C-alpha cells in the first residue's frame, strides 16, 4: 500500500474502506494479492451488472482486440458501434415501442446528465431545473448542482445555481400549486431531473404514481422529464429500465454504468426525436464517446435481455435478498432498520452512519465488499452482480447478518 | 450507415466528416468495412499516441483479461493501478524531481479540469478563474466556462460564469497592472488555467517566457497555476510534458487522453502535496476512476519513456512534418498559410474554414483522416500516432499536399 | 396627458390606472387639475402614513428650508439627522429595549434590502437566502432575486440566483427537516428574509408562531432573520412595527417608505450591534443616504408615537375598515371574497384579477384611489393614510362597495 | 457626536472624514453647529450643482409646499412632473434633436443603472455587459457587478457576474478583435456601460474618439451603448451632458444626482423609443419614482440651461480651477501630481492615498470640504457647486494649496 500512501491524492476514498490490493476478479468475487477472496455486493456501484470478467464478454473482447478492432473512435462510425446500436434498438427500444435517438456522450454518467441538461435548456429556453433531495447525478459542475449531498456540493467552490430543490416524493399537488401561481417566485423549469430509484441517495424508490405526476407536471409546464437511470437501469431492478411498466414516457433517459457491460466506460442518452433536433452537430462533444470495448461488451450484455430468463432470475434472487434482509431487520429490532429496494438493488437503512460504517468494516474482514450510502452513510447498499451465484449471494448475506449482529452487540 | 441515420443523435459530428464505417485499425491506419485503408493523422485527438492496437499493449491487455484482472475498481487499490502509479513516479516524476500527488478523476479530460478547478477554489477560497481565448478544456459546465469556443458555449443553456478571459499570449505586464489595481474591477483569481499548447484552439504555442510570466503572476497574486496538458502531453511534443524544459513549476497538471495508452479512458491530475491536503476523502468521486485496461496499457506506454530513443524519433519525425508543411505553405503562397507546432503536433492554418473543410474532404477521399480546429475550423491539425511509420507519414503528407493543391486550384 | 404620452417611457404604470393629472393633495385626498377630489386609499403604497402635506411636517419643512437647513448631506452628520436618530432611539428603540444600530442606506426600500443581504452574507460567509412566495423586496438585482412575482422577475434579464424559495407560511417542521438533512441539497442559508405582512403580495399575514419558528430555525442554522417591515411598519398595523408583541428578536429590520414621513425618501436598517461590526466604513454607500427633508418630516412623524393615542385611533379605524369589508364580502357571496389585514392595512381578495381591475376603474371614476396587488392583481389593497378622517374613510369604503356591487352585477 | 457613535452603523463614512455636525448650508458653504463655515468642494458628490439652498428653488419649494403640491406620487401623473418633463424636453432634448423617452426609475443613480441593464438585456436577449476599470455605477447587486472598486465589490457576498471588464480607454481595435473571433471566449454583450467621465474612479476622461469607437463597436455587435452621466451630467462639465459635442448617439443615458436640483433624489433614464417599446407597463417599478420636490427644484435647475450664460460661466470658473491646479502641481513637482478634468469637475491625482487623506484632513481643519477618489483614494476630487462664487472658489483653492504644501513638507 506504500505506493498509494506515497503517491495517491488524499481524495482517494474506497481504498480506505477496503484496505487491500485487488489482483483479480471473477463474477461476484474479487481476490486480493494475498489470495483472499471477497464476495462483491458493491458491484462497481452498478457497473458490474454482469459480473467481473463475464466469460462471454471476455471472449468477445479478446477476439475484438486480436482482430485489431477500433478501441477508440470519438464519434466516428464503427462496425461495433453499429452492432451495439442495432442490438439496443432491437432488444430494448423496439419491443417497448420507444422512439428515441441515442446520444453517446462522454463515457460516464455525469457527461450524460450534463448533455441532458444542456438539451433541456436549449429546447425550452429556460435555465432552471428541478431536482430532488438525496439525488445523485454526478460531480461536474452542471450535474453537481443537481446532486443533493452537501459533502460533494461543498467541494464545488462556487455557488451551485439554476436548480430548484424539492423533497423526493414531494406532494405533486403542492408542486403544481407553486408553479401555477405566477407570484410564487419559482422559475419556470427547463426540466425535472429524477432517478426512479435513488441509489446513492439511500435506495429510495419513487412510486409510479409520483413519477407519472411529475410527467404530467412537466407536460403542463413545458418542461422536459429527464429520468436518470444510470445506476438503477440495465436490468438491475428486474426489468431493463427501472421504470418499465410504470406507464412513463420520458423526454430523455440517461444511461451509463451498466451499459458498458464489462466495467468499461460508456454513457448514452435516449432522446425523443423532436428534442434531438435541437442539437446541432458537434455541440456536445468529448474524446471518449466511442469506446470500442464498451460497444463489444455492451452488445454482449444486451443478449441477456433477448428473452425473459435472465430478468426472471434477477427477480428471484432479489426476492431472496429481500426476504433475508427483512428477517435480518426483524431480528435486530433494536436497530430499527428499514429495508428498501427492488430487483437486486437493496438498501438496509440502519439509521446511523457509525453503525453502517462498523458493519462495512466487519463485513470486509469476513470477506464481503459492501458500501454505505444515504445521508451520513447510514444505508448499507446491496448491489451485487446480477449474475451472482446463489451460493455467493447466500454467503454474502450471511456475512452481512453476522456483521450486523456483531455491530448490534457492540452498540448494545 | 442507415443505423446511424436512424438511431444516432443529430449531435454526432466526426462521422459526418469521415462518412464510412471503420472496422479495424492498426498503428497509423484505420480500415473501413469496404477494406479501404486510411492513414490516421487524427490520432484520436491525441489519445492514440502509441498507435491503434499497439502490439505491446494488445499482448498485455489480452494477458490481463485472460488472468481475470480487475477491469473496473472505482478507486479501490489494484495491482495494476499500483504498477501504473509506480511506473509513472519512476519514469516521469522522479527523473524530473517533481513532487506531486496523483488524483485519478473521472476518466476524461473534462473530469480532470473540473477537479482541478474545485481544488483551486478550495485552496484559495476564491471563485474566479483566468482562462484564455481559444482555450479548450471540456464540455461539462465547470470546464465549459473555461472553454472559449462560442459554438460549444452556446449549448450550455446557462450563463457561463466565474471565469475572466484574456487573450492567449497576452501581455503579462498589462495583466499584472490590472490585478495590481484594486479598482480595476478584476476579481482575485483562484487559478490561471492554461494549455501550454492549445490544440483544439488552432495549435497555438505559448512561449516559455509567457508561461513563466503567468507562473510569477500566480505566485504574486496567490493563485494556482493549472497546466492543461491533456492533448499535448504524454510525449506528443517530443518531451513527456509539453512544458518540459520551460522551467515551470505548476501547481496542478491535468493529464488524460494519451495516458491511457490504448484509447481507453483515463485522466489524472498531478497536484502539489500542499494543495492536495485540502482534499477530503471522497469529495470528488466518480465511477470510472480506476480503469484496469487503461492502467495496463498506460503502464506499457510509460515504457516508451524509459530512455530517450522514442522521443528522439518523435522529434525527428516532427522535423520532417514541419519541413514538409513549410514547403507546402511556401508553394501555395496565395493561401497565406501558416505552420505552427512542435514535436508531432502541427497546425496548418489555411486562414479559412471553407478551404480547410474542402481539404479535409479531399484528403478523406484519398485515404487520409485529418481534422480541422481553431476559429471557424480554419486550421488543419496533424496529430498522427507518435509511432507512425515514416512511409505512412510521407504518404499522408503527400495526400494533404494534393488536397491543398486541388483546393487551391478550385479557390483560384 | 400629451406630455406623458409623448415623452414618458412605456414602463409607466399607475398613471394608466389613474388617468388624470394630480395638482395638489391634502391628508387623505388628492385633487386633479380639473378640481376633482379623490379619496386616497392607495397612500403612496405605504409612504403616506401621515397624510399628504401633513400640517406639522409642512411647517417644519418650511422652517427648515427657510433656515437653510442642509437638504443633502450623504452620510455626513447633520443636526437634523441627529435629532431624527435621537427621537427614533427614544421613541421606538428604548421603550422596546431594542439594541440596534441604524444604517441609512440609499433612500428606498430596495437599498435597505440590498444592504441587509450584503451584511447577512458577510456575517455568515454564505451566499444563499431563504425568501418566500408572494414576497416583495424590491427591483434591484439583489432584492429582485428575493421578490416572488414573475412579472418583475422576468425583467431581470439574467437568472435570479442565490435564493431558495418556500411558501409563505410553510410548515416549519418540514423546513427544519430539509435543512437538518445534509443530503437534502439545500444550501446553508445566510438569512431568512420575510415580511411579517406581505403587502404587495396580497396582504398576507404571518402568524407570530410561524415567525417565531423561523427565528428559531435561524438561530439553529446560523442564519440571520431579516424582517422587511418596509410597507407594514411605522404604525401601519396599529403598532410601530408590524411584529410588535410577537416576541421576535430579528437580526436586521428593514424600514423605508413611512419613516420619511412626508413622502420624501428615506430607508434605514436596524442591525444588531454584533452583526453591525462586520461592516467596514463606507462599504455600502449611496448618494442619498442623508435626506434633510426626510429627517425633518420623519422626526415629526415620530411624535405620533410618543404616546398611545395615535395608534389607538389607527386600531379603531382599522376595526371599522374590517367590519365594513367583512360585511361587503358577506353581501357579495358569489364573488367568494376574502378579507385579510391588520391595523389600517387591508386586502380584499376578490380572487380574480379582472374583477379587481374593473373595481379599481369603477372606484376611480367615483373618486377613490385604490390599487390591486397579489397574484394577477386579484387583491384590492386598502392602505389609506393613518390620519384619514372618519368621513373620508366612510366615503371611500362606500365608493368601494358601490364599485364591487357594480362589478358584481356585470359579472353576473 | 455621541448620538452618531452610539446609534449609527459602523458603515458610516463621510462623517468620519468631516467630523462635525452641519447645521445649515448655503450655496457653496456649509456651516456647522459651532458656527464654523466650510467651503464645499464636495458638492454632494455631484448632486449640488446649483448650490445648497438655491434661492430660486427654495422659493419654488416653499410655494409648492404651501400650495399642498403632491410631494409623493409613485408614477402617477402630476402637474409638476409634467412641467419638469416639458421643460426637460424643451430645454435639453429638442435643441439637441435628441429623441428619447424618459423613464423615472427609483430616485438614485443605482436604480437608473439597474433599469438600464434590465432593458439592454431584454432588448438583446443577452446577459453579459461590458464595463470598465475604475467605473462606478452603484451599490445594488446589478450595478455593483459593473462597479470596479474591490472595496465595494467585496461587500457583495456573492460572486458578481454577467460583466466583462476592460480597461477604461482600452484599445478599440483590440476589443473589436476579441469579439470578432468566435473562439475568443467573450460572451456577446447586451450593452457597453461607460461613464464619459469617471468621477468616483479618479476623474478619468474618455476621449470622444474612444467613445465613438465604443459606439461603433456596439452597433456592429448588436449591443446597446449606455452612458452613465449620473455624476458628470447636468451642466457639470460646462455642457449639459458631459458628452455633448462628441458626436455620440447613445441608446440609453442614465441621469440622477444633479437633475433633482436641490439635493432631493431623482433619477431618470433617457431611452431611445425603439428600445423603450420593449418595456411592458410596470415591469420596473419603485415607490419613489415621482418626487414632487425634485420635479419642482429640477424644473428650476433647467432654467439655468435656457441660454448659454450659465454654462459659459461654468467654463470660465473651470479654466480658473485648471490653471490653479496646474500651477499647484508644478510647484510641488516632488509629488508628481497630475491634473485631470473638464468644466468644474477636476481631479488632482497625488498618486498616493495617504497623501490625499492627509490633505483632506488638513483642508477640513482650514474650512474646506473636499473628498478623495480613485484607486486607494489617491485623487482629490473638486466638484464644487457650479454656482460657487469666485471668492469662495479662490479661497477654497487657496486652502487646498496650503494643505498640499503642508502635506508635501511633512512627506519631505
Coordinates of N, CA and C in Angstrom, one line a residue, chain A residues 131-134 148 150 164-171 174-175 178 186 375, chain C residues 130 164-167 170-189 217 221:
Chain A
X131 N -34.7 19.5 -9.2 CA -34.0 18.2 -8.8 C -34.4 17.9 -7.4
X132 N -34.1 16.8 -6.9 CA -34.7 16.3 -5.6 C -33.6 16.0 -4.5
X133 N -34.1 16.1 -3.3 CA -33.3 15.8 -2.2 C -32.8 14.3 -2.3
X134 N -31.6 14.1 -1.9 CA -30.9 12.8 -2.0 C -30.6 12.4 -3.4
X148 N -27.5 16.3 -4.5 CA -28.0 16.9 -3.2 C -27.0 16.9 -2.1
X150 N -24.4 17.5 0.5 CA -23.6 18.6 0.9 C -22.1 18.3 0.8
X164 N -33.8 24.2 -8.6 CA -34.7 24.3 -7.5 C -34.9 22.9 -7.0
X165 N -34.9 22.8 -5.7 CA -34.9 21.5 -5.0 C -36.2 21.2 -4.4
X166 N -36.7 20.0 -4.5 CA -37.9 19.6 -3.8 C -37.5 18.2 -3.1
X167 N -38.3 17.9 -2.1 CA -38.1 16.6 -1.5 C -38.5 15.4 -2.5
X168 N -37.7 14.4 -2.5 CA -38.0 13.2 -3.3 C -39.3 12.6 -2.8
X169 N -40.3 12.5 -3.7 CA -41.6 12.0 -3.2 C -42.5 13.2 -2.8
X170 N -42.2 14.4 -3.1 CA -43.0 15.5 -2.6 C -44.4 15.5 -3.2
X171 N -45.3 16.2 -2.5 CA -46.7 16.2 -2.9 C -46.8 16.9 -4.3
X174 N -49.0 20.0 -4.3 CA -48.3 21.2 -3.8 C -47.3 21.7 -4.8
X175 N -46.6 20.9 -5.5 CA -45.7 21.3 -6.5 C -46.5 22.1 -7.6
X178 N -47.5 25.6 -6.6 CA -46.4 26.6 -6.6 C -46.2 27.1 -8.0
X186 N -41.2 30.9 -8.1 CA -40.4 29.7 -8.7 C -40.2 29.9 -10.2
X375 N -27.9 9.7 3.5 CA -27.5 10.7 4.4 C -26.5 10.2 5.5
Chain C
X130 N -33.1 32.5 2.1 CA -34.4 32.0 2.0 C -35.4 33.1 1.9
X164 N -33.4 30.6 -2.1 CA -34.2 29.4 -2.1 C -35.6 29.8 -1.6
X165 N -36.6 29.4 -2.3 CA -38.0 29.8 -2.1 C -38.8 28.8 -1.3
X166 N -39.6 29.3 -0.4 CA -40.6 28.4 0.3 C -41.9 29.2 0.3
X167 N -43.0 28.4 0.4 CA -44.3 29.1 0.5 C -44.4 29.9 1.8
X170 N -45.1 28.3 5.3 CA -44.7 26.9 5.1 C -44.6 26.2 6.5
X171 N -44.7 25.0 6.5 CA -44.6 24.2 7.7 C -43.1 24.2 8.2
X172 N -43.0 24.7 9.4 CA -41.6 24.9 10.0 C -40.9 23.5 10.2
X173 N -41.6 22.6 10.6 CA -41.0 21.3 10.8 C -40.5 20.7 9.5
X174 N -41.2 20.9 8.5 CA -40.8 20.5 7.2 C -39.5 21.2 6.8
X175 N -39.5 22.5 7.0 CA -38.4 23.3 6.7 C -37.2 22.8 7.5
X176 N -37.4 22.6 8.7 CA -36.3 22.2 9.6 C -35.8 20.8 9.1
X177 N -36.7 19.9 8.7 CA -36.3 18.6 8.3 C -35.4 18.7 7.1
X178 N -35.7 19.6 6.2 CA -34.9 19.7 5.0 C -33.5 20.2 5.3
X179 N -33.4 21.2 6.2 CA -32.0 21.7 6.5 C -31.3 20.9 7.5
X180 N -32.0 20.0 8.2 CA -31.3 19.1 9.1 C -30.6 18.0 8.4
X181 N -31.0 17.7 7.2 CA -30.5 16.6 6.4 C -29.4 17.0 5.5
X182 N -28.2 16.5 5.7 CA -27.1 17.0 4.9 C -27.1 16.5 3.5
X183 N -28.0 15.7 3.2 CA -28.2 15.3 1.8 C -29.5 15.8 1.1
X184 N -30.0 16.8 1.7 CA -31.3 17.3 1.1 C -31.0 18.2 -0.1
X185 N -29.8 18.7 -0.1 CA -29.5 19.6 -1.3 C -29.9 21.0 -1.1
X186 N -30.2 21.4 0.1 CA -30.5 22.8 0.4 C -29.2 23.5 0.9
X187 N -28.8 24.6 0.3 CA -27.6 25.3 0.8 C -27.9 26.0 2.1
X188 N -26.9 25.9 3.0 CA -27.0 26.6 4.3 C -27.3 28.1 4.0
X189 N -28.3 28.6 4.7 CA -28.8 30.0 4.4 C -28.0 31.0 5.2
X217 N -35.5 28.6 13.8 CA -34.8 28.0 12.6 C -33.5 28.7 12.4
X221 N -29.6 27.3 12.7 CA -28.8 27.1 11.5 C -27.8 28.2 11.2

